[in-house]
Coordinates of N, CA, C and O in Angstrom, one line a residue:
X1 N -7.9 16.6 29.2 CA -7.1 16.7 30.4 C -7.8 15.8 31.5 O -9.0 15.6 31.5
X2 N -6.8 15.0 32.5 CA -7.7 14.5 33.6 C -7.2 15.4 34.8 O -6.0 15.7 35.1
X3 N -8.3 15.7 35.6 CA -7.9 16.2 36.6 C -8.2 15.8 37.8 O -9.3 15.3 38.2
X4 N -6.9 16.2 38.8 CA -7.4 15.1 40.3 C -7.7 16.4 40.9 O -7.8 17.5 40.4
X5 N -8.1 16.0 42.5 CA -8.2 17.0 43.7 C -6.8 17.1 43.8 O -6.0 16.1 43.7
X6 N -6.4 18.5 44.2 CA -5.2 18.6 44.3 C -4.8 18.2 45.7 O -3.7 17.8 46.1
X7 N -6.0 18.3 46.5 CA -5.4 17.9 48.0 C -5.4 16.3 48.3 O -5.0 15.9 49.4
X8 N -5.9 15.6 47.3 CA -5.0 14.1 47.0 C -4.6 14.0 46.1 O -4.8 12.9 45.8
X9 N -3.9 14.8 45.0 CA -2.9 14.8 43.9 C -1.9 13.9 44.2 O -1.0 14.6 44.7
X10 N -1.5 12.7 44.2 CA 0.6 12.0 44.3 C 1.4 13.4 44.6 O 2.2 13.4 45.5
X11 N 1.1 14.6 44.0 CA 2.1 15.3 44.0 C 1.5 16.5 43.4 O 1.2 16.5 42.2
X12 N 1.5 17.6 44.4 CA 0.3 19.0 44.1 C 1.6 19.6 43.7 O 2.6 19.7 44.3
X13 N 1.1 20.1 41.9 CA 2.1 20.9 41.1 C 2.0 21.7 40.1 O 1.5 21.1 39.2
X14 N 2.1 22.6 40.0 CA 2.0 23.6 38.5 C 2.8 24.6 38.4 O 3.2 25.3 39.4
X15 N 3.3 24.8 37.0 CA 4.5 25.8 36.6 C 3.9 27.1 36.9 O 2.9 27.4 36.4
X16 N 4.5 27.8 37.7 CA 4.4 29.1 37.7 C 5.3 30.1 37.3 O 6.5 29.8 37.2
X17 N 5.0 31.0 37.0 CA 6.1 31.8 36.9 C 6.2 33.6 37.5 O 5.2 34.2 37.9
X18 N 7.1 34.0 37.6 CA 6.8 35.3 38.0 C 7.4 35.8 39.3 O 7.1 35.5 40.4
X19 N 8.7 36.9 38.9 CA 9.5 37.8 39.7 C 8.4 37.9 41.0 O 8.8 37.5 42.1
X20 N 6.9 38.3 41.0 CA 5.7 38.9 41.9 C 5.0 37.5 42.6 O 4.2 37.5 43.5
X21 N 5.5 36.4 42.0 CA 4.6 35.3 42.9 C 5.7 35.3 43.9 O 6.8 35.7 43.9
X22 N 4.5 34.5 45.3 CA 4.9 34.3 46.6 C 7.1 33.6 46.2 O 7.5 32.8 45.3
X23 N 7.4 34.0 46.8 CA 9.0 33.4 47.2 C 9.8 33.5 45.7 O 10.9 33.1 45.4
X24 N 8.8 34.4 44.6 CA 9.9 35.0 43.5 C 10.2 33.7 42.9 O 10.8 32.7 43.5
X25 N 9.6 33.7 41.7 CA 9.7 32.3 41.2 C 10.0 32.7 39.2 O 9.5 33.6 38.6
X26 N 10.9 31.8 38.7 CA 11.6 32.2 37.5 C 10.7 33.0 36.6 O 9.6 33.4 36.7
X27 N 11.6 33.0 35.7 CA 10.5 34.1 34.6 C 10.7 32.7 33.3 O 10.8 33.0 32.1
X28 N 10.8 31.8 33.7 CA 10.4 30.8 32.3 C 11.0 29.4 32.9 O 12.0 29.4 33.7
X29 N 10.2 28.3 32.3 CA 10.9 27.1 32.0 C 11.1 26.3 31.1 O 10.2 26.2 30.2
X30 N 11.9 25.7 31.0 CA 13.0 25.7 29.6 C 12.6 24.1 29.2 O 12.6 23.3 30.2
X31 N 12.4 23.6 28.2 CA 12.4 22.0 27.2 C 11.7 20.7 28.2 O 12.0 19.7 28.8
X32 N 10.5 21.5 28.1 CA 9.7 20.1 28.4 C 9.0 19.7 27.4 O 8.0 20.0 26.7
X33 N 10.1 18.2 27.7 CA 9.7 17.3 26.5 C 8.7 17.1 26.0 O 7.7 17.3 26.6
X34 N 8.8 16.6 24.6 CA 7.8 16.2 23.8 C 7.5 14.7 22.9 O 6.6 13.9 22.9
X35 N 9.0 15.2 22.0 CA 9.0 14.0 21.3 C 7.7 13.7 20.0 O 7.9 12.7 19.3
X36 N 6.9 14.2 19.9 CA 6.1 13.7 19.0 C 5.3 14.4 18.1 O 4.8 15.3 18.8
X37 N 4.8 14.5 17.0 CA 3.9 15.4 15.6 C 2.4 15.4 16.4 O 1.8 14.5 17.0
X38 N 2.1 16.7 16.0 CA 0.6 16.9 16.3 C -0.1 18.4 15.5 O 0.7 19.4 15.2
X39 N -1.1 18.4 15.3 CA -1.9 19.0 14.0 C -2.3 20.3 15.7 O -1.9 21.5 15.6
X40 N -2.9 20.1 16.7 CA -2.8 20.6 17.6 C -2.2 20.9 18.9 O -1.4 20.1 19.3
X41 N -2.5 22.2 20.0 CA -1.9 21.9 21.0 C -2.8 22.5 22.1 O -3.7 23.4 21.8
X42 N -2.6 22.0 23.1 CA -3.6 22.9 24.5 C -2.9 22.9 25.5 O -2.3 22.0 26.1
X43 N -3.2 24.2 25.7 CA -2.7 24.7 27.3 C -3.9 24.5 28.2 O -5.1 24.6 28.2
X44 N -3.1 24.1 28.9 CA -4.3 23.9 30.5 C -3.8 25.3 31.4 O -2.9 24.9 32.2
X45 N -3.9 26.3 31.6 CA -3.7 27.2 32.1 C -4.2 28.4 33.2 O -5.4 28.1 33.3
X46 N -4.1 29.2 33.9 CA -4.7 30.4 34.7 C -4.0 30.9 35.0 O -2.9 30.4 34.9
X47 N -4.2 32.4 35.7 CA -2.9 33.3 36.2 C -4.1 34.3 37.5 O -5.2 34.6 37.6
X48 N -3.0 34.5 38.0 CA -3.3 35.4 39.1 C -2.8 37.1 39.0 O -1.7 37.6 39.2
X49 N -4.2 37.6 38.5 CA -4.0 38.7 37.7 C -3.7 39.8 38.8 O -4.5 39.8 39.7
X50 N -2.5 40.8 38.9 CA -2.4 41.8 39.8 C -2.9 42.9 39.4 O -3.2 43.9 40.1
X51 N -2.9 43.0 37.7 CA -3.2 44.5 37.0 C -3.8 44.4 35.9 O -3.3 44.4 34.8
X52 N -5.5 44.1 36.4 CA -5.8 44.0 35.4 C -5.9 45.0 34.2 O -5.2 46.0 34.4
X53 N -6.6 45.0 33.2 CA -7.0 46.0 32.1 C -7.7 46.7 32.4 O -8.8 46.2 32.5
X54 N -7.7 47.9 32.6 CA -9.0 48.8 33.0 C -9.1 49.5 32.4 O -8.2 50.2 32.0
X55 N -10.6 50.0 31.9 CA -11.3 51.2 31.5 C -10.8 52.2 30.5 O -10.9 52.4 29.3
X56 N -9.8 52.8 31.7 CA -9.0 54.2 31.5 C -7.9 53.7 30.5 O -7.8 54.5 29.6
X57 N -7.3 52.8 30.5 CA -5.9 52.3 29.0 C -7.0 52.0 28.2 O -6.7 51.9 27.0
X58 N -8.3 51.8 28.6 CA -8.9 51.6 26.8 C -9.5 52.2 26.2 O -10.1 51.8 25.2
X59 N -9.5 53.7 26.8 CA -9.8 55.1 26.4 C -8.7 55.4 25.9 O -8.5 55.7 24.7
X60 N -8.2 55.5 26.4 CA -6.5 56.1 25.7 C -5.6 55.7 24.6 O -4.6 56.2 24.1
X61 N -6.4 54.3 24.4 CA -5.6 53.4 23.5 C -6.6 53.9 22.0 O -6.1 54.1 20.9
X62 N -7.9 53.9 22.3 CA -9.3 54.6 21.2 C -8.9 55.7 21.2 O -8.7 55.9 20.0
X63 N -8.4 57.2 22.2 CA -8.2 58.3 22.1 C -7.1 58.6 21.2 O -7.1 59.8 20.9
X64 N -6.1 57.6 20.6 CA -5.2 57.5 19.8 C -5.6 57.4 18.5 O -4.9 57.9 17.6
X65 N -6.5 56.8 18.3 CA -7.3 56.6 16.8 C -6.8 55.3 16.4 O -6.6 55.0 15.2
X66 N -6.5 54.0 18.1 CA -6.5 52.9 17.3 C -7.7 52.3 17.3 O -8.6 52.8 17.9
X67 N -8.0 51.2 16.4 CA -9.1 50.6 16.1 C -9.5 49.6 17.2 O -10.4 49.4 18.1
X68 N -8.4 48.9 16.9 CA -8.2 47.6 18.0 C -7.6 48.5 19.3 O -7.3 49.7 19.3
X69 N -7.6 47.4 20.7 CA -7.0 47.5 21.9 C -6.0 46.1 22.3 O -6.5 45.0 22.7
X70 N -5.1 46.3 22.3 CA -4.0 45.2 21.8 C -3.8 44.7 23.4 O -3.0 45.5 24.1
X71 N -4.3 43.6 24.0 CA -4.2 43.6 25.4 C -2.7 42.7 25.7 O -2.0 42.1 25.0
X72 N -2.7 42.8 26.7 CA -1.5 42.7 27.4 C -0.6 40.9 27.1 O -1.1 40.0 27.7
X73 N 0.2 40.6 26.7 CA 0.7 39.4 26.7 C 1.6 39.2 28.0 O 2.7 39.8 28.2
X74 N 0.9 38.1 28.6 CA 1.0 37.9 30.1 C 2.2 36.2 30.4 O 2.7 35.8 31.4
X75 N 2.2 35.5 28.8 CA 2.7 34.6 28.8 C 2.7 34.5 27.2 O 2.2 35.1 26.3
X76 N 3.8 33.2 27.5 CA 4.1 32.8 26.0 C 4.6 31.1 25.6 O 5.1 30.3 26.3
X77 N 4.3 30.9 24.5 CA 4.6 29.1 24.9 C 5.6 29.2 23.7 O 5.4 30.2 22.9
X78 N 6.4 28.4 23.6 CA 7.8 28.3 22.6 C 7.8 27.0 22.1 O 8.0 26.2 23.0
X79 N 7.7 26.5 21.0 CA 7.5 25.1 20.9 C 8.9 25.1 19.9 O 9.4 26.1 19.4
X80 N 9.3 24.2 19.9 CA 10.8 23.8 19.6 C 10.6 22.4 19.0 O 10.1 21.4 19.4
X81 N 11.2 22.7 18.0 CA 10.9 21.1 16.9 C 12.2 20.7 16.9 O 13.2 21.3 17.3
X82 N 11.9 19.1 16.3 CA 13.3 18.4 16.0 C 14.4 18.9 15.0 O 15.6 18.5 14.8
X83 N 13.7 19.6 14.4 CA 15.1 20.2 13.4 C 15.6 21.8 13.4 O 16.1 22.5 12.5
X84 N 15.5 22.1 14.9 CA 15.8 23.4 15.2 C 15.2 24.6 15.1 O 15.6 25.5 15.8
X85 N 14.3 24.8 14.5 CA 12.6 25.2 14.3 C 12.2 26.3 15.4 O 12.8 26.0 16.4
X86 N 11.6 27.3 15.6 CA 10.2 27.3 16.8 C 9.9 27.8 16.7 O 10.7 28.7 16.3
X87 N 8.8 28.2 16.9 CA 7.5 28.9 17.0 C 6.9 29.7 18.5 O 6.8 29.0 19.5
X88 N 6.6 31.0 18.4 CA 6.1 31.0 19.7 C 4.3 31.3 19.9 O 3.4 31.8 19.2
X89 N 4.2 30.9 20.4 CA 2.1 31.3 20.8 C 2.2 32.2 22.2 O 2.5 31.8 23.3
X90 N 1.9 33.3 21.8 CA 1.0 34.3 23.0 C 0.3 34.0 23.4 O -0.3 33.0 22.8
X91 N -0.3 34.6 24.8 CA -1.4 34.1 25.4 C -1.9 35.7 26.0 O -1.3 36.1 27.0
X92 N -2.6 36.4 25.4 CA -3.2 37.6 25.9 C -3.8 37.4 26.7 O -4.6 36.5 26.5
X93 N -3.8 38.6 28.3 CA -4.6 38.8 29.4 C -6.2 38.8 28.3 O -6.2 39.2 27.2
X94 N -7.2 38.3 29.2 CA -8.8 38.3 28.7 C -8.7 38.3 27.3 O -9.1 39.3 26.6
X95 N -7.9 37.1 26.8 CA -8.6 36.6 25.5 C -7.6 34.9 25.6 O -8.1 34.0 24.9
X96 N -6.6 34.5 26.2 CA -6.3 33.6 26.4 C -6.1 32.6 27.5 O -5.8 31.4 27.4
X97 N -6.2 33.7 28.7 CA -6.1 33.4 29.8 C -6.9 34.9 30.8 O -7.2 36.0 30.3
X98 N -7.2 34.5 32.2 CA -7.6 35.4 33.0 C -7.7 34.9 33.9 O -7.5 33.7 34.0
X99 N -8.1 36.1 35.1 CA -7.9 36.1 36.6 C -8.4 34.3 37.0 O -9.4 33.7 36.5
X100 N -7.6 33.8 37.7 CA -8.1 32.3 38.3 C -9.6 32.6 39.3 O -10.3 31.6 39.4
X101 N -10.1 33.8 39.9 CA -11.1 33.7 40.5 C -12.4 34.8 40.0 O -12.6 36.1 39.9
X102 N -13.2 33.8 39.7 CA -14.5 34.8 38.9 C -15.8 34.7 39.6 O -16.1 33.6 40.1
X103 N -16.5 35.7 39.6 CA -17.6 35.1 40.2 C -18.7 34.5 39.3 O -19.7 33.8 39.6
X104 N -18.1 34.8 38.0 CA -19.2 33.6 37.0 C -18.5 33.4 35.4 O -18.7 33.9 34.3
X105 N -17.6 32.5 35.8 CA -16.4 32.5 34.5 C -17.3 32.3 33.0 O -18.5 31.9 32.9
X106 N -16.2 32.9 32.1 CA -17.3 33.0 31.2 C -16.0 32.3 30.1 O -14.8 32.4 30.3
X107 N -16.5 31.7 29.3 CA -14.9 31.3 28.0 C -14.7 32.7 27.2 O -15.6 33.6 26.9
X108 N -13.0 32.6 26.9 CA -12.5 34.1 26.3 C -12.8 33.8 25.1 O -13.7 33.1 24.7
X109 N -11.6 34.4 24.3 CA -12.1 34.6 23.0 C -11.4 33.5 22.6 O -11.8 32.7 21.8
X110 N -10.2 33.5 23.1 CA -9.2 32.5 22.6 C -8.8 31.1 23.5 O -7.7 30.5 23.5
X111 N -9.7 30.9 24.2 CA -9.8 30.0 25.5 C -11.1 29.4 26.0 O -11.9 30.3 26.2
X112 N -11.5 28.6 26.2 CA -12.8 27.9 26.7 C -12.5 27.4 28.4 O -11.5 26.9 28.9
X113 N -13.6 27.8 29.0 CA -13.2 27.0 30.0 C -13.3 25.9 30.6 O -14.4 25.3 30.6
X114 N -12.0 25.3 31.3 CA -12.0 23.2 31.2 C -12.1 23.4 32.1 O -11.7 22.3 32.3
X115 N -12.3 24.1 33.7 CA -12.7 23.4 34.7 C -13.3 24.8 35.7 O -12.6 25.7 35.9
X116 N -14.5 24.7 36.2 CA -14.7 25.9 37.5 C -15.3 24.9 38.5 O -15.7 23.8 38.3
X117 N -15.2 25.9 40.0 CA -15.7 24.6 40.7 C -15.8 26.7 42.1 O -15.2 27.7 42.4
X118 N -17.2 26.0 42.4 CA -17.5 27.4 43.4 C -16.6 26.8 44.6 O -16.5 25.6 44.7
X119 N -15.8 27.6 45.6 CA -15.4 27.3 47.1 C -15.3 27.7 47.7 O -15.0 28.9 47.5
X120 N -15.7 27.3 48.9 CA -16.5 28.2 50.3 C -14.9 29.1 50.5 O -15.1 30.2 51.0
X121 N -13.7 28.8 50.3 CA -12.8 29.4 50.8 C -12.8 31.0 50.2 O -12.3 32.0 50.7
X122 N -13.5 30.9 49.2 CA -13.6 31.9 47.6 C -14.5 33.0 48.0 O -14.5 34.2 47.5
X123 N -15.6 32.3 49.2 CA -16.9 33.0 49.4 C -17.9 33.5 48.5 O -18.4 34.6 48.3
X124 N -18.3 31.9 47.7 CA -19.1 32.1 46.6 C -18.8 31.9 45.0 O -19.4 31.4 44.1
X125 N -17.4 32.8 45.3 CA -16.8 32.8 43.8 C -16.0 31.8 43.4 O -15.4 31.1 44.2
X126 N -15.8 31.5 42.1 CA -15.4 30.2 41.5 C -13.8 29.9 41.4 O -13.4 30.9 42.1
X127 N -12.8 29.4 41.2 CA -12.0 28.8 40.8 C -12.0 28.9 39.4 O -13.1 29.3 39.2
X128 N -11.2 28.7 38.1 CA -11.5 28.7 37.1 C -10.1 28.6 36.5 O -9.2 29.4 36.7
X129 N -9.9 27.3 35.8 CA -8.9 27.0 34.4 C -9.6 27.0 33.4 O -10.6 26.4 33.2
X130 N -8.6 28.0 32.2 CA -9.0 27.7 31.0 C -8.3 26.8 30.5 O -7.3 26.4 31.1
X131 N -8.6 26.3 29.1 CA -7.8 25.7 28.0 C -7.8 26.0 26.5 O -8.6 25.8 25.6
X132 N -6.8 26.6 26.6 CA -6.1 27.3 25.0 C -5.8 26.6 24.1 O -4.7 26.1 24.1
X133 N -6.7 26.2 23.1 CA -5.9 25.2 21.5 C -5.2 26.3 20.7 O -5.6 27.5 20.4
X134 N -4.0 25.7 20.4 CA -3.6 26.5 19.5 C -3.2 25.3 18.2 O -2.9 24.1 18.5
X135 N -3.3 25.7 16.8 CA -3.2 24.8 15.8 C -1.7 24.9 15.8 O -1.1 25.8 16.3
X136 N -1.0 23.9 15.1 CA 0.5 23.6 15.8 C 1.0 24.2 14.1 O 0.5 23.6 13.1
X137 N 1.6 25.1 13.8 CA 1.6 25.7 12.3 C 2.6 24.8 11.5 O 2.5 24.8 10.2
X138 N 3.5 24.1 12.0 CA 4.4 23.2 11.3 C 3.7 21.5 11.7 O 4.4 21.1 12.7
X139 N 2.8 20.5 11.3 CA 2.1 19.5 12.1 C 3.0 18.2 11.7 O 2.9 17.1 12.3
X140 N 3.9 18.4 10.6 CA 4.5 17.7 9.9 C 6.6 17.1 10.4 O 7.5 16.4 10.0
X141 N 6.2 18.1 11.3 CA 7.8 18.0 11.9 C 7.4 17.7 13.4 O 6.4 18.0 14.0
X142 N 8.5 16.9 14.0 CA 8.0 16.4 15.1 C 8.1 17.8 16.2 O 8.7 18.8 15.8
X143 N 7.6 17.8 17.1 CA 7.9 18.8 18.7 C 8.8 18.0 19.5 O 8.7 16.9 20.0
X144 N 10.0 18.9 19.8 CA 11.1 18.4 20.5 C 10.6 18.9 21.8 O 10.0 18.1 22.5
X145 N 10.8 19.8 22.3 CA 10.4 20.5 23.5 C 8.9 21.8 23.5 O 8.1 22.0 22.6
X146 N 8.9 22.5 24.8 CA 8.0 23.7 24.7 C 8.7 24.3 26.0 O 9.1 23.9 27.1
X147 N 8.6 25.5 25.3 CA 9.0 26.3 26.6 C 8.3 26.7 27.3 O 7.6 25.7 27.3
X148 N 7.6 27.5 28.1 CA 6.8 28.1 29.1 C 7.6 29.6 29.6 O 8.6 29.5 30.3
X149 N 6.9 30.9 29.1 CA 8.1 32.1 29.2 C 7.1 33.0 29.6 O 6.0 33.1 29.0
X150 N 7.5 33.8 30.9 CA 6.8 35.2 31.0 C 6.5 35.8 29.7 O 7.3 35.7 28.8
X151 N 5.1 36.5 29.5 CA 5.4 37.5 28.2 C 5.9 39.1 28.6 O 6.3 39.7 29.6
X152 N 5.6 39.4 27.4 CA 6.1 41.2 27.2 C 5.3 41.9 28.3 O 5.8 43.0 28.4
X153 N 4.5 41.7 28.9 CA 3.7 42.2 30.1 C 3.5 41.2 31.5 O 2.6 40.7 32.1
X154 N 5.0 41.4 31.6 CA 4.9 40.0 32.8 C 4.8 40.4 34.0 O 5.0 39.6 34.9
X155 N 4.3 42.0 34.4 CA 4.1 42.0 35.7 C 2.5 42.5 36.0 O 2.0 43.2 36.9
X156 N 1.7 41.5 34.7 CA 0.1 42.2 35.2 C -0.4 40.4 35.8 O -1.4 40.2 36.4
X157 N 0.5 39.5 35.4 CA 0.1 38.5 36.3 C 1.5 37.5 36.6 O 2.7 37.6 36.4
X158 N 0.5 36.6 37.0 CA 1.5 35.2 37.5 C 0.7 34.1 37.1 O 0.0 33.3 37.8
X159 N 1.1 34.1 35.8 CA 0.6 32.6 35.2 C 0.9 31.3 35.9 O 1.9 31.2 36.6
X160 N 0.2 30.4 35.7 CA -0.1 29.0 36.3 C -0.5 27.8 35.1 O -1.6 28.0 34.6
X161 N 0.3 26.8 34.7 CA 0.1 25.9 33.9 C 0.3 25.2 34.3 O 1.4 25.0 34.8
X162 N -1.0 23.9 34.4 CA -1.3 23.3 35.0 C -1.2 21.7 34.3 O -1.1 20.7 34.9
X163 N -1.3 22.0 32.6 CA -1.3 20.7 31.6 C -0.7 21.4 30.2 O -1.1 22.5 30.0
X164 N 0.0 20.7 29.5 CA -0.2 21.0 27.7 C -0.1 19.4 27.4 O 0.4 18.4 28.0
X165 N -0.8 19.5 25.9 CA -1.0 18.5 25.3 C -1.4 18.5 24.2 O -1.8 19.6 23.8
X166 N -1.4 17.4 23.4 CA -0.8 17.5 21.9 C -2.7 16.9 21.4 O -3.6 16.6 22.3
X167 N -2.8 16.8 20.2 CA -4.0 16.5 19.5 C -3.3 16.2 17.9 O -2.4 16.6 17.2
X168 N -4.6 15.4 17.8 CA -4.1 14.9 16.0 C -6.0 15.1 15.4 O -7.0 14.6 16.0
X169 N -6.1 15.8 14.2 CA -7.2 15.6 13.9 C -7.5 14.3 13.1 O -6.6 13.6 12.5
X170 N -8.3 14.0 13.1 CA -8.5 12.4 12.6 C -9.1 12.7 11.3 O -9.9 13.6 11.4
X171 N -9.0 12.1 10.1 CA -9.5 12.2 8.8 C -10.8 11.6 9.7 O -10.8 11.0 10.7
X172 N -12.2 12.3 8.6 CA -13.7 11.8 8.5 C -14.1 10.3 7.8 O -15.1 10.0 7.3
X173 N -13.2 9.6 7.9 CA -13.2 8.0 8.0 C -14.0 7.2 8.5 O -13.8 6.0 8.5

C-alpha cells in the first residue's frame, strides 16, 4: 500500500459502512472493479468498534461447552469473478480487524498491522490500520469486481476500508 497524509490526500476518502456511523451511511458497496487474476488479496482496513467483545459472552459462550468462541463478523468482502463465480471472506472483530484506536496495537491473528502513528489528538494513543491477506481460492479465473458488505454482526462496528489489492506469488526463479 502507499499511503499519504490524509490532510494533503488529492482527495481524503474511505468506504465506510454502517446504519451507526455519523449521517447513517449504507450497509455495502457494490462492484469495484477489478479486472484481473491474482493467487492473493489484501484488505487495507479498520473499524470503529461500538461493542466490543467482552469477558461476560466469553463465559457464556465456554458455559455452553463450546470449545471455540466464535467472534463477531463485523464485515465481509465478496469477490466476484468473470464467469459469475464468488466467493465471500469474513473479517472477524479481533482476529481480522479491530478498534482504529489502541494504546499499543498489537497484529491479530488474521491481520498484521500496516500502519500506527501516536496523535496528540488521541492523547497518547495510536491510530491503527490493519492489513488482511486473504489467498484468493479460485487464482485461475480472473476477479471481476469485490464487494464491501456489513457482516452478520453489523452493529458492533463501523468498518473503514481504506485500500484492497491484488498479489501474484512469484515462482522461486
Amino acid at each position: 500500500y502507499r499511503l499519504v497524509r490524509f490532510t494533503t490526500a488529492p482527495k481524503q476518502d474511505c468506504i465506510m459502512l454502517g446504519a451507526k456511523a455519523p449521517g447513517g451511511l449504507p450497509a455495502s458497496v457494490k462492484g469495484i472493479a477489478v479486472g484481473r487474476k491474482a493467487d492473493l488479496l489484501f484488505f487495507l482496513h479498520t473499524a470503529n468498534v461500538l461493542n466490543p467483545v467482552n469477558e461476560d459472552e466469553r463465559s457464556r459462550m465456554v458455559a455452553k461447552g463450546r470449545d471455540t468462541f466464535t467472534l463477531p463478523e463485523v464485515l465481509r468482502y465478496v469477490v466476484n469473478y468473470e464467469d459469475g463465480a464468488s466467493v465471500t471472506v469474513p473479517v472477524a472483530l479481533e482476529k481480522g480487524v479491530d478498534h482504529w484506536i489502541r494504546e499499543e496495537p498489537a497484529p491479530l491473528e488474521n491481520a498484521q498491522i500496516a500502519w500506527a502513528q501516536r496523535l496528540e489528538t488521541l492523547q497518547g494513543r495510536q491510530a491503527v490500520l490493519y492489513s488482511m491477506k486473504a489467498p484468493n481460492p479460485r487464482p485461475d479465473v480472473a476477479i471481476k469486481t469485490i464487494d464491501i458488505e456489513q457482516g452478520r454482526n453489523a452493529d458492533r462496528a463501523v468498518p473503514a476500508v481504506l485500500a484492497i489489492s491484488t498479489g501474484t506469488i512469484l515462482s522461486g526463479e
